[in-house]
Coordinates of C-alpha atoms and ligand atoms in Angstrom, one line a residue:
X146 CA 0.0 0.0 0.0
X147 CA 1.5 3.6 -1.2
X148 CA 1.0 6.9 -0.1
X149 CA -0.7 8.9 -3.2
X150 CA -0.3 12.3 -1.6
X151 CA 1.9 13.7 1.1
X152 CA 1.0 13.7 4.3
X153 CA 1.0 16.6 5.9
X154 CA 1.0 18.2 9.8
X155 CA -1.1 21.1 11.1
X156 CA 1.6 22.6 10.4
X157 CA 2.3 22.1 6.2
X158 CA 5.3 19.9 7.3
X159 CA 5.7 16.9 5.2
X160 CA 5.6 13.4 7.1
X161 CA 5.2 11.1 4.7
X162 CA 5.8 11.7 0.7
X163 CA 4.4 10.5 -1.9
X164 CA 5.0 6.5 -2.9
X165 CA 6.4 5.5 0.3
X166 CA 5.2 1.9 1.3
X167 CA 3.0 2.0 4.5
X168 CA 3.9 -0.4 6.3
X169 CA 2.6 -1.6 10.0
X170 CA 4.9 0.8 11.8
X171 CA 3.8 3.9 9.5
X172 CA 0.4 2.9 10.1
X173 CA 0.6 2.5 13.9
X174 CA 1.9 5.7 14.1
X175 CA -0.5 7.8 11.9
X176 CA -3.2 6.2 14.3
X177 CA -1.0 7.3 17.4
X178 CA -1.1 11.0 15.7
X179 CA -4.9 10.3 15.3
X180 CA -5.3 10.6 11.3
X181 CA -8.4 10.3 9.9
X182 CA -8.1 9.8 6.1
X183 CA -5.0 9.7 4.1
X184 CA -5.1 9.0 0.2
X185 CA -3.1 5.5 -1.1
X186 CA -2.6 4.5 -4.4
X187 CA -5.0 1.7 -5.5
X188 CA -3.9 -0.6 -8.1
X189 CA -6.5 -3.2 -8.3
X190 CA -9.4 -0.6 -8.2
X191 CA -8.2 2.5 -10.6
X192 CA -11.2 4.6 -10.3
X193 CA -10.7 4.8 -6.7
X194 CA -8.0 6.9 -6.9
X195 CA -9.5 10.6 -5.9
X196 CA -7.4 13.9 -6.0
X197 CA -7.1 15.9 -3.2
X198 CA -9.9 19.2 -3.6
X199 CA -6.8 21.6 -3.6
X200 CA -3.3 21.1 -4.2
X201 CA -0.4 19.6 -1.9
X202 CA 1.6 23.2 -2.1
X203 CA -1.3 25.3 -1.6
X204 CA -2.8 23.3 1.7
X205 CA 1.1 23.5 2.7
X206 CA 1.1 27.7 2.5
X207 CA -2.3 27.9 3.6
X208 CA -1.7 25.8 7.1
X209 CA 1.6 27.8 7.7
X210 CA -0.5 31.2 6.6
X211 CA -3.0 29.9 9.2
X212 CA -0.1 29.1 12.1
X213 CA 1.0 32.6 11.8
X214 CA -2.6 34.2 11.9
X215 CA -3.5 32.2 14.8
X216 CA 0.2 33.2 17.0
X217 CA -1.9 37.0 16.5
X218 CA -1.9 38.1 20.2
X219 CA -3.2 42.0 21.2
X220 CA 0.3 42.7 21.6
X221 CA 1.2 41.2 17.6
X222 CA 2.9 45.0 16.3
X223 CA -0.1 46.3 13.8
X224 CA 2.0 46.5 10.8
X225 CA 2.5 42.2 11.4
X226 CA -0.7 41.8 11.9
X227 CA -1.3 43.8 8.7
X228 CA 1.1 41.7 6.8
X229 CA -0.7 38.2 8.2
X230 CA -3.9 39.4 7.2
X231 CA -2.6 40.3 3.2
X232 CA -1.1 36.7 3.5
X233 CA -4.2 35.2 4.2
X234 CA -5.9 37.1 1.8
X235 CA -3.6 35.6 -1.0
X236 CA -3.8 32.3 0.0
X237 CA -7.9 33.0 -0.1
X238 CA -7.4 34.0 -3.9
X239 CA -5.5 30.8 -4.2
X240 CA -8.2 28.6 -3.1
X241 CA -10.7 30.8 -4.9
X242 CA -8.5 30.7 -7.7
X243 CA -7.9 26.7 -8.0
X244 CA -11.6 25.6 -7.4
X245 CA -13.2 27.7 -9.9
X246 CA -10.8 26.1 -12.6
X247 CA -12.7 23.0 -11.7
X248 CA -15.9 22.3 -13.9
X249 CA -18.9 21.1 -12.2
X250 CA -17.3 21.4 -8.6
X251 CA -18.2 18.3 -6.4
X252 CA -16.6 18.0 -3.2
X253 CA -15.7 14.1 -2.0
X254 CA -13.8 14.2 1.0
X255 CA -12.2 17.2 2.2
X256 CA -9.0 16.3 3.0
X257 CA -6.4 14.4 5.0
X258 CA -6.5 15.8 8.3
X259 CA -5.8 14.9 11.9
X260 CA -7.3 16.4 15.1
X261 CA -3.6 17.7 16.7
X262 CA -3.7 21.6 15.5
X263 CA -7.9 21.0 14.3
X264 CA -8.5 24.7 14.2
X265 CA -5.6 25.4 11.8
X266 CA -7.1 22.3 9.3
X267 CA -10.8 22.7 10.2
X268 CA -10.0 26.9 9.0
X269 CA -8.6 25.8 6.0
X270 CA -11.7 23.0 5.4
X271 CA -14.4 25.4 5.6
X272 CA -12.5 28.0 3.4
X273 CA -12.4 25.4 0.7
X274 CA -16.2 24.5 1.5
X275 CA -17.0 28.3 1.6
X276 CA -15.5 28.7 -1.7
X277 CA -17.4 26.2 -3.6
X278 CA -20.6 27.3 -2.4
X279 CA -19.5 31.0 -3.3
X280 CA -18.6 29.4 -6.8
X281 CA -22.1 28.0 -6.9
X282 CA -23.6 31.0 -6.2
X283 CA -21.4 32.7 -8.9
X284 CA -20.0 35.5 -6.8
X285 CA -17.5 37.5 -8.4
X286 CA -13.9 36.7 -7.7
X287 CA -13.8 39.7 -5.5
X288 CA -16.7 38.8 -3.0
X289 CA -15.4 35.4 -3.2
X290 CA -11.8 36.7 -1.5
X291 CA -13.6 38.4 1.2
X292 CA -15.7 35.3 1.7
X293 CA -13.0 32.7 1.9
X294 CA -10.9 35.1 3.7
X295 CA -13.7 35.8 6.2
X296 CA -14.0 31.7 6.5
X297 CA -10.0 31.6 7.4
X298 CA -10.3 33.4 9.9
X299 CA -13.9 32.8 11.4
X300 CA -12.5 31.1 14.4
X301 CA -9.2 33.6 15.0
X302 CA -11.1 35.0 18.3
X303 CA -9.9 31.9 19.4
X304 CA -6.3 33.1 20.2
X305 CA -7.8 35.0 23.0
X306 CA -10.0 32.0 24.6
X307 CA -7.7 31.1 27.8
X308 CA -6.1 26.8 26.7
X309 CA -7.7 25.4 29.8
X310 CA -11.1 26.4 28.4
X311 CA -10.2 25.9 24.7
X312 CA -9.0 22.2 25.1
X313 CA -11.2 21.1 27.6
X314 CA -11.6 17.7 26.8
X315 CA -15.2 17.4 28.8
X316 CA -18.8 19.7 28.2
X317 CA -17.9 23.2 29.1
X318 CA -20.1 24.6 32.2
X319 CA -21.8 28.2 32.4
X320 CA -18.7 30.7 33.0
X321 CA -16.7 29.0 30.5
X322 CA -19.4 28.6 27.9
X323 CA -19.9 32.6 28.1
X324 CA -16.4 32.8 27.6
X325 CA -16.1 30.9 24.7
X326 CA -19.4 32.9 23.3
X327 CA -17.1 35.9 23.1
X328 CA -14.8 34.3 20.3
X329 CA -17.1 36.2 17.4
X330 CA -16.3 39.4 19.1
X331 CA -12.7 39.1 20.0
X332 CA -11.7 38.1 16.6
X333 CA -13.6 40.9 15.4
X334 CA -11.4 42.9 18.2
X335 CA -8.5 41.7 16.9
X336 CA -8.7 42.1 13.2
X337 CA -10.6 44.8 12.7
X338 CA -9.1 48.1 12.2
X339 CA -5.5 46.9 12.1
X340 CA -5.8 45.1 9.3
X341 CA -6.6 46.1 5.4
X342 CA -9.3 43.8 5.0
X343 CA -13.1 45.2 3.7
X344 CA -15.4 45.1 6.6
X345 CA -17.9 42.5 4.5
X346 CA -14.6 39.6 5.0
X347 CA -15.4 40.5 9.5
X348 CA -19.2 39.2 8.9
X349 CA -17.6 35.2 8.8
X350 CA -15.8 36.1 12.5
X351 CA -18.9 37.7 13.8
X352 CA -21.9 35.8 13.0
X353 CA -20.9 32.3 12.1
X354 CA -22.9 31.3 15.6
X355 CA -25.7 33.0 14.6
X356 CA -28.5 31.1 14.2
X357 CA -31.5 31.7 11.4
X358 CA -34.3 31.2 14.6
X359 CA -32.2 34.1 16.2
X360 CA -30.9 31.3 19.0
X361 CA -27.7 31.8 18.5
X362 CA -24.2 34.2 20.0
X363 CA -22.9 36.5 20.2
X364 CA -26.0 38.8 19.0
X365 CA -28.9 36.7 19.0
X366 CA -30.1 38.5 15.5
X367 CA -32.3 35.9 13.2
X368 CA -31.8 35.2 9.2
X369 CA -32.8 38.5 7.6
X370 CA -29.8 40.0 10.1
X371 CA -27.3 37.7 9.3
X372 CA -24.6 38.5 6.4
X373 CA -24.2 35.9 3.6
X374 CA -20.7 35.2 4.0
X375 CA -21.5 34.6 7.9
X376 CA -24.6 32.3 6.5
X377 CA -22.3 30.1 4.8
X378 CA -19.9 29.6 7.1
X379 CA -22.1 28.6 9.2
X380 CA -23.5 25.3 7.2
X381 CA -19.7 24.8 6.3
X382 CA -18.7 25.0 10.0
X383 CA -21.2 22.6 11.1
X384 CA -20.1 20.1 7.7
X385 CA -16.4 20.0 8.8
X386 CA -17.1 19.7 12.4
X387 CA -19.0 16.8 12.4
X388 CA -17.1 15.1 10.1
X389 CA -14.0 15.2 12.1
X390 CA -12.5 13.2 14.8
X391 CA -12.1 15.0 18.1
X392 CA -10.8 14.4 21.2
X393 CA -14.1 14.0 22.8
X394 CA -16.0 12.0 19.9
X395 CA -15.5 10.2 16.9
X396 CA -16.4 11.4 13.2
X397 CA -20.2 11.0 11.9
X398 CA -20.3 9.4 8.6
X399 CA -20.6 12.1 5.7
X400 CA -23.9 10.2 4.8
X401 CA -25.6 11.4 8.4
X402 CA -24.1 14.6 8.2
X403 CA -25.5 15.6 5.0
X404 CA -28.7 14.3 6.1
X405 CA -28.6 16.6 9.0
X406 CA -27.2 19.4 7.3
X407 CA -30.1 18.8 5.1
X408 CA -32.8 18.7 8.4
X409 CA -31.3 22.0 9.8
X410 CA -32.3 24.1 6.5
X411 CA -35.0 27.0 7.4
X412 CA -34.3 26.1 11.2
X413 CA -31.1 26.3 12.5
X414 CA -29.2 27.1 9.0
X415 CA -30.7 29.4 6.3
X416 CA -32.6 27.3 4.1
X417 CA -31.5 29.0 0.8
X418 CA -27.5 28.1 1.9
X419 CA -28.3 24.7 2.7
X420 CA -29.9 23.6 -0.7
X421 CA -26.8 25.4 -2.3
X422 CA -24.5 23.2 0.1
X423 CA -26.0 19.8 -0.6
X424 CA -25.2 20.6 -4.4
X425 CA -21.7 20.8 -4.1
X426 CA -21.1 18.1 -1.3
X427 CA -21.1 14.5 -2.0
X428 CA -23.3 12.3 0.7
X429 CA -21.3 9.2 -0.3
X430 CA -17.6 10.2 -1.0
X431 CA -15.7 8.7 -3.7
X432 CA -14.3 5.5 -1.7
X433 CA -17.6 5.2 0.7
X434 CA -18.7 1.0 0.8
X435 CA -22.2 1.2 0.0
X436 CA -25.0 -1.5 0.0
X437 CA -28.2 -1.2 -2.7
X438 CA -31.5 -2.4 -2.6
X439 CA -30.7 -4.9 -5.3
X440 CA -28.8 -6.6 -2.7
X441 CA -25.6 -5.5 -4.6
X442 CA -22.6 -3.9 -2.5
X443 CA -19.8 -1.6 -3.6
X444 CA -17.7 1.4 -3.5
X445 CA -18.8 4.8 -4.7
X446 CA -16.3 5.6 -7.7
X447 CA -18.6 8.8 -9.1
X448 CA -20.9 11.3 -7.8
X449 CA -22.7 13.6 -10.3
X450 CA -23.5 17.1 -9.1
X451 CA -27.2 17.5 -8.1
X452 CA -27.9 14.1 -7.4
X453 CA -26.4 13.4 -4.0
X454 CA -28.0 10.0 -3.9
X455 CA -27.3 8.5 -6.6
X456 CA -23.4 7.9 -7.6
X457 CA -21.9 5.7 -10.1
X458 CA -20.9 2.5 -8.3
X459 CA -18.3 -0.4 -8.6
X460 CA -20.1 -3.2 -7.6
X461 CA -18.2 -5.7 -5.8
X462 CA -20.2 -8.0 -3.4
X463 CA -23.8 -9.2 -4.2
X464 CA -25.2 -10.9 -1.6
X465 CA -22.5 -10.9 0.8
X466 CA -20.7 -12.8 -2.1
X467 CA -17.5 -11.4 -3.9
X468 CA -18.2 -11.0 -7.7
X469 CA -16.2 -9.6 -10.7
X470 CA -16.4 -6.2 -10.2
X471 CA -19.4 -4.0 -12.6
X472 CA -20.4 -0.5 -12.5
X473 CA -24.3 0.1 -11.3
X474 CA -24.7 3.8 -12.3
X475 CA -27.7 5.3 -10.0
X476 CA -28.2 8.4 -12.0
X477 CA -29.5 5.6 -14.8
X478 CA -31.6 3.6 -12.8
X479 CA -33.9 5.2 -10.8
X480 CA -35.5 2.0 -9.2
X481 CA -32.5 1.1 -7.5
X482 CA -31.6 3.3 -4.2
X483 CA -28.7 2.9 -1.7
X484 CA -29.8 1.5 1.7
X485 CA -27.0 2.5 3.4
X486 CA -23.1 2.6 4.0
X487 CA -21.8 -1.1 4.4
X488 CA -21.3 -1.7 8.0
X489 CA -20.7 -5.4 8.1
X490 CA -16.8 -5.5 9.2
X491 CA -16.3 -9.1 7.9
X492 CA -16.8 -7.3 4.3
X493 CA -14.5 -4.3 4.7
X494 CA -11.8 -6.3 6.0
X495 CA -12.3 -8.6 2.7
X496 CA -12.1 -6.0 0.7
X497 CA -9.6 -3.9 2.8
X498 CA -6.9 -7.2 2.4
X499 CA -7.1 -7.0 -2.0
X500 CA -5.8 -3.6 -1.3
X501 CA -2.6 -4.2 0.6
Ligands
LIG97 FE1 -16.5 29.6 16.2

């Protein structure tokens, strides 16, 4: 088994490059460093073999772009902070820059990624996922900078939430939870007026707790208050944040996510943001094990935009039994529907072992 892509740190360091063998000992300690997803090259399966949703050298800027903005104390000299916050605007043309060369946008997985240094990577994440909702919505490249810039730094109040609070590894209780619901503001605080940055790209930082009932912090303002930028970030913040591991709880499936997503449209989320989102997310990734209702079972090798539900699949197990692998393309046949992801382990191992 080969790496496809390098893997990366929260901080843009390399760890393993591209083609190296995995073998048990690399693997043990990518667990110990808790990764979730890493890409390998799979030779018996070809259409497996996804590309990451922005380059290797741009994630590697944008995570070190992201360590600097996130060392920003109230002490940070203005003219640095100045200089951080044009470097993060760059790297958000980047990202706005690579996705729109991509036709018919359709975002898989997000990326490798492992839960040490999660703001810098879960930043970056909804950036990415910011930016191809903004593409969607066929913003203009300049709105698109503000948004994706906005997105980087949604969560850079952060910096000023005392560690023991930040990393608690249990539920927060009342004084700490207000606290942590001044994050919006601080980052606001913080960037604001030392920084050349249009005050539409501060609406992400503000408002991405707001909620479109008016439940939510710091301001408590419903839907019609609440920027679009801020509106986005929101569905994408949710998105990446449940489909990471933490330290206090495993990863949902992408599959559940998007079906909450979906459920929290016109309630918690703006309903208009959330039909945009479920366009340009896949609810089975390329790679997912899925079982149909024809008793076939397989791994998603295509989604088509628009049609969450219904990929192109590689079927390789029908009835439990291993069969020379076909394609069952859902978009075709409409009377066949996936019943869910595969969950029996005997199967995954199977087909885990022909990819060693
Ligand atoms: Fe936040």
């Amino acid at each position: 088994m080969k790496v496809a892509y390098p893997i990366i740190d929260g901080y843009g360091r390399v760890l393993i490059n591209t083609g190296v063998v995995l073998t048990p000992g690399y693997i043990e300690r990518l667990r110990k460093l808790r990764y979730q997803t890493i890409y390998i090259v799979n030779s018996k399966y070809k259409d497996l073999n996804s590309t990451p949703t922005v380059s290797f050298q741009l994630r590697q800027r944008a995570l070190d772009t992201l360590g600097k903005a996130f060392s920003i104390t109230s002490e940070t000299f203005p003219g640095n902070v100045l200089t951080i916050v044009n470097e993060v605007k760059d790297i958000a043309q980047e990202i706005v820059l690579e996705l729109a060369e991509k036709k018919n946008l359709l975002i898989d997985i997000l990326d490798i990624r492992n839960t040490d240094n999660y703001t810098l990577f879960h930043s970056l994440n909804i950036a990415i996922l910011a930016a191809a909702v903004g593409i969607e919505l066929a913003m203009t490249n300049d709105k698109l900078v503000d948004l994706v810039a906005g997105a980087l730094l949604h969560d850079i109040g952060k910096v000023k939430i005392p560690p023991e609070i930040l990393n608690k590894p249990g539920p927060l209780d009342d004084d700490e939870w207000t606290i942590m619901k001044k994050h919006p503001l601080l980052g606001v605080e913080l960037i604001g007026g030392r920084a050349d940055i249009n005050p539409e790209a501060l609406y992400p930082i503000l408002q991405h707790h707001e909620k479109d009932h008016g439940n939510g912090y710091p301001q408590r303002i419903p839907g019609n208050y609440i920027h679009p930028y801020a509106k986005i970030t929101a569905v994408c913040d949710i998105y990446d944040a449940m489909t990471s591991n933490r330290v206090y709880k495993p990863a949902y499936p992408p599959q559940e996510v998007f079906e909450y997503i979906s459920s929290l449209g016109g309630n918690e989320l703006d309903y208009k943001t959330v039909q945009i989102f479920t366009r340009i997310i896949a609810a089975y990734p390329v790679g997912t094990m899925v079982r149909l209702s024809t008793g076939e079972a397989g791994y998603v090798i295509k989604n088509y935009k628009g049609l969450p539900a219904r990929p192109l699949v590689l079927v390789t197990h029908v009835n439990n039994r291993k069969v020379t692998p076909y394609e069952a393309d859902l978009a075709r046949n409409l009377d066949v529907v996936i019943t869910g992801p595969v969950s029996e382990i005997d199967l995954i191992k199977e087909n885990l072992a022909e990819f060693v």
